[in-house]
Tab-separated table of C-alpha atoms in Angstrom:
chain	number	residue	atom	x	y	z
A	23	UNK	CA	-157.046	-84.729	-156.510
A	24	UNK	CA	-158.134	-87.776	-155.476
A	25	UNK	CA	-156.256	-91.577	-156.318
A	26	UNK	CA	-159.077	-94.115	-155.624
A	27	UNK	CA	-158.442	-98.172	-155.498
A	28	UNK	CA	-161.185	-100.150	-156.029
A	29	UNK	CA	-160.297	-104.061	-155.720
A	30	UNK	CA	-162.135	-107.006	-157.380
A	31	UNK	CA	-160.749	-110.387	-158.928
A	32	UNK	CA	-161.488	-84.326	-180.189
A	33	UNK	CA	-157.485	-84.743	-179.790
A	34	UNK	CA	-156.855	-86.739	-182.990
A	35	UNK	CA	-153.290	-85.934	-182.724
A	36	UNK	CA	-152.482	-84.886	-179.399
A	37	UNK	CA	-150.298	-82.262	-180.270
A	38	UNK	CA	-150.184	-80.719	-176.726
A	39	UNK	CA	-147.251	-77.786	-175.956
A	40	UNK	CA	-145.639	-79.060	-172.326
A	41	UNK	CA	-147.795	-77.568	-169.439
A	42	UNK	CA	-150.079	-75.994	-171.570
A	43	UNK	CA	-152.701	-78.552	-171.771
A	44	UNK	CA	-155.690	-77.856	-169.282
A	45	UNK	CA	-158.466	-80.949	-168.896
A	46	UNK	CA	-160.654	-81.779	-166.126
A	47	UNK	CA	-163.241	-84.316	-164.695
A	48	UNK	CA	-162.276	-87.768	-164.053
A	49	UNK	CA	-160.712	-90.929	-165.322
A	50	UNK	CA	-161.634	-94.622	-164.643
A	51	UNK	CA	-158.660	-97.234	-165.154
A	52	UNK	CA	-159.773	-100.847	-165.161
A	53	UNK	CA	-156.421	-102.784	-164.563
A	54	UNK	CA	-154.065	-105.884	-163.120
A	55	UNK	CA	-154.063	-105.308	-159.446
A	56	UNK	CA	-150.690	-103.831	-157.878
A	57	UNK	CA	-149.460	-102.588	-161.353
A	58	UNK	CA	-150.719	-98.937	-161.345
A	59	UNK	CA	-148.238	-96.568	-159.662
A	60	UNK	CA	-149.779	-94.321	-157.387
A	61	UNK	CA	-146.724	-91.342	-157.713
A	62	UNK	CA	-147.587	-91.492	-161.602
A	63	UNK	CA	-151.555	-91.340	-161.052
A	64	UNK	CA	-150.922	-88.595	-158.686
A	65	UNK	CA	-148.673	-86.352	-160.901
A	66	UNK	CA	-151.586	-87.096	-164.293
A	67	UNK	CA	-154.065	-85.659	-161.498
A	68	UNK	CA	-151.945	-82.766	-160.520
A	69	UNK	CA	-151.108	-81.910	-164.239
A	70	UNK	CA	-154.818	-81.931	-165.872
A	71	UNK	CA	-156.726	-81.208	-162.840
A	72	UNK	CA	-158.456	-84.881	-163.236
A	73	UNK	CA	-159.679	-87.406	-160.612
A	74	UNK	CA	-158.340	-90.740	-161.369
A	75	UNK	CA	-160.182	-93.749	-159.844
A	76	UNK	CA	-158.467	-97.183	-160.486
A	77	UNK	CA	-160.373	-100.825	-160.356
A	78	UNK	CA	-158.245	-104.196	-160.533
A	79	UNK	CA	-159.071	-107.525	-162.501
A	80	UNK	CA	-157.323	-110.652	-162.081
A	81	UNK	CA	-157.003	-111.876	-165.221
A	82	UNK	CA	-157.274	-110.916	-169.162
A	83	UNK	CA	-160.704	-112.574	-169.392
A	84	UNK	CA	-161.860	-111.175	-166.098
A	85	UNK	CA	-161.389	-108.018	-167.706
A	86	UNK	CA	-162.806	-109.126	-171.050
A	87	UNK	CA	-166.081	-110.492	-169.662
A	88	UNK	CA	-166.493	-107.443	-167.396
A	89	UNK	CA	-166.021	-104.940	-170.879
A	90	UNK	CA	-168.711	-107.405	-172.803
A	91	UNK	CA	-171.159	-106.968	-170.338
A	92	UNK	CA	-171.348	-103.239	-170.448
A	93	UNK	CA	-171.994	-100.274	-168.104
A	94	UNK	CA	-168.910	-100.785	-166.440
A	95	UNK	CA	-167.568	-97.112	-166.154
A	96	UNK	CA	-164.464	-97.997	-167.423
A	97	UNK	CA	-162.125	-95.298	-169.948
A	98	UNK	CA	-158.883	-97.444	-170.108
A	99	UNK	CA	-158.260	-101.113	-169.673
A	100	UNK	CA	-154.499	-102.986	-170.270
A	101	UNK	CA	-155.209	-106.319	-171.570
A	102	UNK	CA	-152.016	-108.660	-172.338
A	103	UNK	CA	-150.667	-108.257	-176.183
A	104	UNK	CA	-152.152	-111.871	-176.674
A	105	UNK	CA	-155.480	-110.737	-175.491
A	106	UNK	CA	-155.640	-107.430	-177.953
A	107	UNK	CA	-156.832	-108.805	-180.817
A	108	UNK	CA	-159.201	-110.772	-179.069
A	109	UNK	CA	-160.725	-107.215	-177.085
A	110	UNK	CA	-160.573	-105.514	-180.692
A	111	UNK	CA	-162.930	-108.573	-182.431
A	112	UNK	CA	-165.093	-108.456	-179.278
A	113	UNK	CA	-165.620	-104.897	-179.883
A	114	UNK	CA	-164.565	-103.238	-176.375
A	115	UNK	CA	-161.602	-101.299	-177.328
A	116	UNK	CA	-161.608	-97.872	-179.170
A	117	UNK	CA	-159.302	-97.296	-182.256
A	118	UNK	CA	-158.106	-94.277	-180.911
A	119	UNK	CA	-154.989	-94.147	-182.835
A	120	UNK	CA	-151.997	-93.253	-180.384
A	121	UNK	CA	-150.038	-93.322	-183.510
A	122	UNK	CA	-150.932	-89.956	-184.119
A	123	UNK	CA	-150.062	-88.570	-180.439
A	124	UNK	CA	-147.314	-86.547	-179.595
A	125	UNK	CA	-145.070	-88.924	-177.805
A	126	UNK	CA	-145.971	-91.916	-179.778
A	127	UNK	CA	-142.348	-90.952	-180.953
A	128	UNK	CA	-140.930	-92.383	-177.906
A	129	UNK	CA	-142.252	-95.866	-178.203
A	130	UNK	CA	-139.089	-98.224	-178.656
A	131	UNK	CA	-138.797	-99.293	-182.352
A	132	UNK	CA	-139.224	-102.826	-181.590
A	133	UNK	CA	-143.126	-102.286	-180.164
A	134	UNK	CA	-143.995	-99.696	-182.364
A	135	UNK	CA	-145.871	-102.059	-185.055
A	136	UNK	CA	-146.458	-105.440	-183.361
A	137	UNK	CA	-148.392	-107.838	-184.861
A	138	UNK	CA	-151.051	-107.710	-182.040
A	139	UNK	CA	-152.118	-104.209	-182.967
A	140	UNK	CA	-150.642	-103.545	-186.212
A	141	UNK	CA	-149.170	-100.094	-186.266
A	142	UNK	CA	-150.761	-98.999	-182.919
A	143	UNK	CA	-154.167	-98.150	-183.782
A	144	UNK	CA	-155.508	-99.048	-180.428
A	145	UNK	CA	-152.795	-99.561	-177.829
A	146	UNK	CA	-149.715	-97.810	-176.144
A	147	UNK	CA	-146.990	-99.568	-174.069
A	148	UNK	CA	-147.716	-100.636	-170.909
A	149	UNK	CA	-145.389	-102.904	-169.315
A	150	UNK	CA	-143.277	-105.550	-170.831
A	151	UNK	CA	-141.567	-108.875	-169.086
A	152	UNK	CA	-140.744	-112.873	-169.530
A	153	UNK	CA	-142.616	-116.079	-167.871
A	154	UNK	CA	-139.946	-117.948	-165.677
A	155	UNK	CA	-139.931	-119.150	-162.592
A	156	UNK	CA	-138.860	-117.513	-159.069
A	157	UNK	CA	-137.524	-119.467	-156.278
A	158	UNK	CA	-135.709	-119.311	-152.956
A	159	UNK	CA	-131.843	-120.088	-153.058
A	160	UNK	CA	-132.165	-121.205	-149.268
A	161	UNK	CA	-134.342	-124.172	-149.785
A	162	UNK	CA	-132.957	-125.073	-153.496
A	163	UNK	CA	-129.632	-124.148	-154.910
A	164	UNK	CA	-129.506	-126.192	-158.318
A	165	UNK	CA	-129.985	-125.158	-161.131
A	166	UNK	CA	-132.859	-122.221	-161.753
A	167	UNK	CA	-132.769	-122.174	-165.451
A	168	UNK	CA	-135.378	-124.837	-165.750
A	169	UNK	CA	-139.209	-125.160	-165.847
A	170	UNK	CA	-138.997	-128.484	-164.105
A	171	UNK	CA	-138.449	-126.984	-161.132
A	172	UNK	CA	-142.692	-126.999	-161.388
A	173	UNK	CA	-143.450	-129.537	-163.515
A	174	UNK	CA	-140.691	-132.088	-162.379
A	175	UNK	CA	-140.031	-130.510	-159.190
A	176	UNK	CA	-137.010	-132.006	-156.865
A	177	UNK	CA	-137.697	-132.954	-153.675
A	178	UNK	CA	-136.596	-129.601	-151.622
A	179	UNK	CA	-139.420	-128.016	-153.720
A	180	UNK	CA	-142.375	-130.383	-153.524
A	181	UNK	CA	-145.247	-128.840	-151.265
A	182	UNK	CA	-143.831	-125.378	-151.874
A	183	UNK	CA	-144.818	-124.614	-155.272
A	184	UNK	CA	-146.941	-122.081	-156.805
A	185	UNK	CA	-148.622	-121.578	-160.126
A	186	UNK	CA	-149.948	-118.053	-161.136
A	187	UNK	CA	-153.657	-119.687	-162.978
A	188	UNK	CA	-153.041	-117.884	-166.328
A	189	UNK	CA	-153.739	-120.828	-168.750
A	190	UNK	CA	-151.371	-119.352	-171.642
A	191	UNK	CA	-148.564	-119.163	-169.601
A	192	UNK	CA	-148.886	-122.153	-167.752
A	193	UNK	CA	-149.165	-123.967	-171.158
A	194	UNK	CA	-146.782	-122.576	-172.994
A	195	UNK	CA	-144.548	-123.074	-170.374
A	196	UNK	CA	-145.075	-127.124	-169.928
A	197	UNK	CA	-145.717	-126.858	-174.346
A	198	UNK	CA	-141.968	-125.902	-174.632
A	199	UNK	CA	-140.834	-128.094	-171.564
A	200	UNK	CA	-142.287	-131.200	-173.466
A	201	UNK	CA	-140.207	-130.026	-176.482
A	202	UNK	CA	-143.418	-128.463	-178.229
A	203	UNK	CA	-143.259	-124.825	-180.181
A	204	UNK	CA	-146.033	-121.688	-179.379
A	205	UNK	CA	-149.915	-122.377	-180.643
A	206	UNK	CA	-149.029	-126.497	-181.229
A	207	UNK	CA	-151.854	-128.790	-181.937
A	208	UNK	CA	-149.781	-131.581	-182.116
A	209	UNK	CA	-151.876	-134.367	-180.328
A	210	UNK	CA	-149.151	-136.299	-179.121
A	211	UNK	CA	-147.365	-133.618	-177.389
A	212	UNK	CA	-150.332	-131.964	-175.716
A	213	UNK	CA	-151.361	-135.411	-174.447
A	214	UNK	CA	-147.916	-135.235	-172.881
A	215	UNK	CA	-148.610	-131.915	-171.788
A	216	UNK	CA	-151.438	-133.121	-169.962
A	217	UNK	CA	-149.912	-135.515	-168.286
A	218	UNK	CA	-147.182	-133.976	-167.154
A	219	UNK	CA	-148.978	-130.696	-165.874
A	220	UNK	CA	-151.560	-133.633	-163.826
A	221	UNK	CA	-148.655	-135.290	-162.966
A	222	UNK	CA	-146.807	-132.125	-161.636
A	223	UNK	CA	-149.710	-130.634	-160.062
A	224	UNK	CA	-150.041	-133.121	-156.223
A	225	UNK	CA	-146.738	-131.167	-155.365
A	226	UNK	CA	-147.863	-127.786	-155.761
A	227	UNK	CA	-149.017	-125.929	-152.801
A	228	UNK	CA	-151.768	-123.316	-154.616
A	229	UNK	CA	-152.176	-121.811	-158.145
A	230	UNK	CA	-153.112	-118.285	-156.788
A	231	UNK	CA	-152.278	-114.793	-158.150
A	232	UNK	CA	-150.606	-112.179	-155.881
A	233	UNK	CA	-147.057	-113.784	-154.567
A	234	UNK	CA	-144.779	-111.469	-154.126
A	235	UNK	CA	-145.468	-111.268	-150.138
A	236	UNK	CA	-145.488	-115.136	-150.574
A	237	UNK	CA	-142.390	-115.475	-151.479
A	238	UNK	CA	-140.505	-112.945	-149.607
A	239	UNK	CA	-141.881	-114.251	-146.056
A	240	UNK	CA	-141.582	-117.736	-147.552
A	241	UNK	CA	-144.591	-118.812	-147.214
A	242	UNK	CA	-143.914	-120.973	-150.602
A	243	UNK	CA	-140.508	-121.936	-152.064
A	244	UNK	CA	-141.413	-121.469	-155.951
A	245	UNK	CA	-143.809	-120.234	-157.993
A	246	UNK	CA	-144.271	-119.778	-161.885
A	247	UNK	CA	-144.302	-116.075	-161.942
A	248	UNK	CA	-144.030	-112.845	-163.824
A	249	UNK	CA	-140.461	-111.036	-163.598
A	250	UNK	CA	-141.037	-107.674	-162.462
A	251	UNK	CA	-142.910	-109.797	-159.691
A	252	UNK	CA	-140.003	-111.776	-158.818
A	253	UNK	CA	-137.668	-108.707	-158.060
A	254	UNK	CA	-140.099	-106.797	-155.894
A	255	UNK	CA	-139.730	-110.196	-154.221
A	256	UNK	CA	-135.643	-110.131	-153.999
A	257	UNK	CA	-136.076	-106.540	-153.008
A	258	UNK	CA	-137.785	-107.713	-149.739
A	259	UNK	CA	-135.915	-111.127	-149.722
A	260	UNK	CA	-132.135	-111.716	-151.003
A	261	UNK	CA	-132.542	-115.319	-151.351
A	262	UNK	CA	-135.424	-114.997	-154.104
A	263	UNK	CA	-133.834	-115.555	-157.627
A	264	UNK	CA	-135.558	-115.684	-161.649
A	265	UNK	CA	-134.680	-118.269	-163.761
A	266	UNK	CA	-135.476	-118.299	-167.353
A	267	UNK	CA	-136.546	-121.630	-169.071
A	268	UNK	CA	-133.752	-123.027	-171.332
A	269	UNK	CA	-136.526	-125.065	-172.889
A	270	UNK	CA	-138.204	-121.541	-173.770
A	271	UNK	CA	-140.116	-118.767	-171.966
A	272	UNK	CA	-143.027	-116.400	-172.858
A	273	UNK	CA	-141.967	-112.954	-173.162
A	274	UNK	CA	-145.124	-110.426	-172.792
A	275	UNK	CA	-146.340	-107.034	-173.250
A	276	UNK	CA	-149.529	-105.334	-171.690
A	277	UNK	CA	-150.846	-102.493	-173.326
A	278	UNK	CA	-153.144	-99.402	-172.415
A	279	UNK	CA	-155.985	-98.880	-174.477
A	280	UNK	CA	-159.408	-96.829	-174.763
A	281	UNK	CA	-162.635	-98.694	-174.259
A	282	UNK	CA	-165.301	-98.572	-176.868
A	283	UNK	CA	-167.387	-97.053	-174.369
A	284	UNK	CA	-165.577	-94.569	-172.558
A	285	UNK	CA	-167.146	-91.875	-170.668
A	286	UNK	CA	-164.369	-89.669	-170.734
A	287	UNK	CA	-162.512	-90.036	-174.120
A	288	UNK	CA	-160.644	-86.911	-174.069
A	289	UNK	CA	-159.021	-87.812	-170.795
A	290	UNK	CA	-158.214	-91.129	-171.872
A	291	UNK	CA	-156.268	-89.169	-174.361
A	292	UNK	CA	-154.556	-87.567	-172.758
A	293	UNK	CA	-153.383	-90.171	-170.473
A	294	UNK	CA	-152.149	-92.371	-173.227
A	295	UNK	CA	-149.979	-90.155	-174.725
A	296	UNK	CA	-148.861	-88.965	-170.927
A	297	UNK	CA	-147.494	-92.725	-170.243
A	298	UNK	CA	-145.700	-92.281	-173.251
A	299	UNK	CA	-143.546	-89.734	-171.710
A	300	UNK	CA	-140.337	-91.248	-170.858
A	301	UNK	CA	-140.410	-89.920	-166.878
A	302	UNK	CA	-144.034	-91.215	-166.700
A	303	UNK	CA	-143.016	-94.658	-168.303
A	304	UNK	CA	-140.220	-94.953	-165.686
A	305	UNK	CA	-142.452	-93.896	-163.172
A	306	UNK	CA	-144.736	-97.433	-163.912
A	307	UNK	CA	-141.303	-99.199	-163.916
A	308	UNK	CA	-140.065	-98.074	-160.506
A	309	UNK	CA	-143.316	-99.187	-159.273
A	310	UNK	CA	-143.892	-102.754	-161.050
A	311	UNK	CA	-140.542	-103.488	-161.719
A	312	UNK	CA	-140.961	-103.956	-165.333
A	313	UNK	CA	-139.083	-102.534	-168.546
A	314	UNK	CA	-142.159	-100.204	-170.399
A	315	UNK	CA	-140.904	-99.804	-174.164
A	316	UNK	CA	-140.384	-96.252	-174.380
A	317	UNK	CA	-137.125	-95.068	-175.202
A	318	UNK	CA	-135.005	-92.740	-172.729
A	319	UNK	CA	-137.104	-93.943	-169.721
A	320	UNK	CA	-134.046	-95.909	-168.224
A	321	UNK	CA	-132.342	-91.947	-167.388
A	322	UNK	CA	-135.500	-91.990	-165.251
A	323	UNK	CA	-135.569	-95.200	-163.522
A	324	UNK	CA	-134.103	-96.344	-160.191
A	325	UNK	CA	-130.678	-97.306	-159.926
A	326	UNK	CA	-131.783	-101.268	-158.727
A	327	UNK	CA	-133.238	-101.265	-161.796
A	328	UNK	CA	-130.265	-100.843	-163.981
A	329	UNK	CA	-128.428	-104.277	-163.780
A	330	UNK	CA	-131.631	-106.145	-162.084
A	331	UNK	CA	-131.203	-110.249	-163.418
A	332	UNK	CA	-134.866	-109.739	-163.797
A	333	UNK	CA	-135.368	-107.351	-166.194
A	334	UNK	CA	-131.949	-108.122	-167.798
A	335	UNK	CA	-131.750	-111.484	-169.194
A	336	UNK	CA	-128.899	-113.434	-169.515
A	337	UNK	CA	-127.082	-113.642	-173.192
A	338	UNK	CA	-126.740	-116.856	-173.339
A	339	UNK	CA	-130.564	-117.519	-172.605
A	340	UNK	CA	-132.169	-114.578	-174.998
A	341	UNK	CA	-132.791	-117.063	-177.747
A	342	UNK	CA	-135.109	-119.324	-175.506
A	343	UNK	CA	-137.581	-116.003	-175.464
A	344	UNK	CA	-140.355	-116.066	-177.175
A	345	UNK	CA	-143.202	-113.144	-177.942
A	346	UNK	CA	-146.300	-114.097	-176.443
A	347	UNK	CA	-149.596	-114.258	-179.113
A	348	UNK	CA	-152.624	-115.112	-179.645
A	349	UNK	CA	-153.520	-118.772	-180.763
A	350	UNK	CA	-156.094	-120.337	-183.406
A	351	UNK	CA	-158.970	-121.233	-181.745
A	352	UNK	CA	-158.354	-125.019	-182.708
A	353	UNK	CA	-155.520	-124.816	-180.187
A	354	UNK	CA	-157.322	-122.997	-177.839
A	355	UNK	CA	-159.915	-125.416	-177.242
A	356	UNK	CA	-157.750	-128.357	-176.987
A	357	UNK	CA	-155.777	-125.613	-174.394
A	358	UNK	CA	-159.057	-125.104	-172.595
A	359	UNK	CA	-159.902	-128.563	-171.944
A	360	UNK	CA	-156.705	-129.332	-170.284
A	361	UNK	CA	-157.081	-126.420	-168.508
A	362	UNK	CA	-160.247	-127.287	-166.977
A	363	UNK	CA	-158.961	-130.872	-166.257
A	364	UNK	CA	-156.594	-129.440	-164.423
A	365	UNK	CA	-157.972	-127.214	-162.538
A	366	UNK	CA	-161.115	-129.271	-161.558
């Protein structure tokens, strides 16, 4: 078998007997780059006798704009919860029902009918994690619990700062710093919003993807960042630490999912309701460094991960989370343009 990268920014019911199942051909996996784990890829080959080739996006409407245009290739893509129903109006994503599958069982009760894809007609766990923000003890050691360690950064900070360019988390983020709530079209509060975020943004380094070598060789200070991200940072780097916004933080799930146009719809079967086998799940975990929402994967995952500040957050900060969705397009427009002003 063959594991293939590629970088750039029927079984109704699956009811499959273990090792008894027999498929072969190949499988094409459009998704985020560095969140695919390699071991896992290479056991689905080993197991079905199937060639997997994997291509990275960037971003949720990289992906999305790549699925609209057609004869991409693609069988499975892992757009953001937030992003699902949007994929399912545009008409890229196969209701495939995973509901139905065999190990749809192990999904964790509390993403087994989410409102982005009532009762799972289209999506299986992926990964799940928070919106805070990492930064090194050794050049700040105040308080971490705070977004304004990027939007009203101290001193020790400024010139060190990155911003991972996802507009909804960015947003929500400086939305809920400025005392705002999830989806607010408030006028008065976004045009603090905007200020602040053009305000904040002369003492940030970059707003770049990929900083996990960044921060371990210290190459910035801070960034706004994705969990999982932020501990395969402390793994190379002790002094790299995740806060979690008291004023509230975006908690997130992506999902796997068919494309409408799949190639090879059997095998994209069978792969959903594989990575909804507890040792598989763990298997992404280990690699990412995320929690996966399928129960009995944590028997499976590595030690580190057990009591890992990232992935377990603190009591007294749970009720700042919030679930990540989708907003009305009124507040998405008003998002957009202060996105664009910003990042002009």
């Amino acid at each position: 078998m063959t594991y293939r990268i590629t970088p750039i920014a029927g079984i109704a019911a699956l009811t499959l007997a273990a090792g008894a199942a027999h498929a072969e051909g190949e499988l094409n996996i459009y998704n985020w780059g560095n969140y695919t784990s390699p071991e896992m890829i290479e056991k689905f080959e080993q197991e079905f006798d199937v060639d997997v080739t994997v291509t990275d996006y960037d971003s949720n409407d990289t992906a999305l704009a790549k699925l609209k245009a057609g004869g991409h290739g693609f069988d499975i893509v892992v757009p953001s919860g937030n992003y699902v129903p949007i994929f399912i109006e545009e008409g890229v994503l196969m209701k495939s029902n995973p509901n139905e599958m065999e190990n749809f069982g192990n999904v964790a009760q509390r993403w087994v009918d989410v409102e982005f894809d009532p009762g799972r007609e289209y999506t299986v766990p992926w990964q799940w994690g928070t919106v805070g923000v990492s930064v090194n003890t050794s050049v700040y050691d105040g308080d971490i619990n705070t977004a304004g360690l990027i939007f009203d950064p101290p001193e020790e900070l400024q010139g060190k700062i990155n911003v991972i360019p996802e507009m909804n988390d960015v947003m929500g983020s400086a939305i809920h710093y400025m005392g705002g709530e999830q989806c607010t079209t408030d006028r008065e509060v976004l045009r603090q919003v905007r200020d602040k975020l053009v305000e904040a943004k002369p003492h940030w380094l970059s707003m770049a993807y990929g900083n996990i070598e960044r921060l371990a060789n210290e190459d910035i200070a801070a960034t706004l960042n994705w969990n999982g991200a932020s501990m395969r940072a402390r793994l190379q780097n002790e002094d790299i630490a995740f806060g979690y916004p008291q004023t509230g933080y975006s908690i997130w799930m992506d999902n796997a999912a068919i494309t409408a146009d799949a190639q090879n719809v059997e095998n994209a079967k069978l792969f959903l309701n594989f990575i909804m086998e507890p040792e598989n799940a763990a298997m992404l975990s280990n690699f990412a460094r995320y929690a996966n929402g399928i129960e009995g994967s944590e028997e499976f995952m590595d030690d580190v991960m057990a009591e890992a500040p990232e992935i377990n957050t603190p009591e007294e900060l749970a009720d700042a989370g919030y679930i990540s969705k989708n907003c009305p397009p009124e507040a998405q427009k008003i998002y957009s343009q202060i996105w664009t002003e910003l990042t002009k």
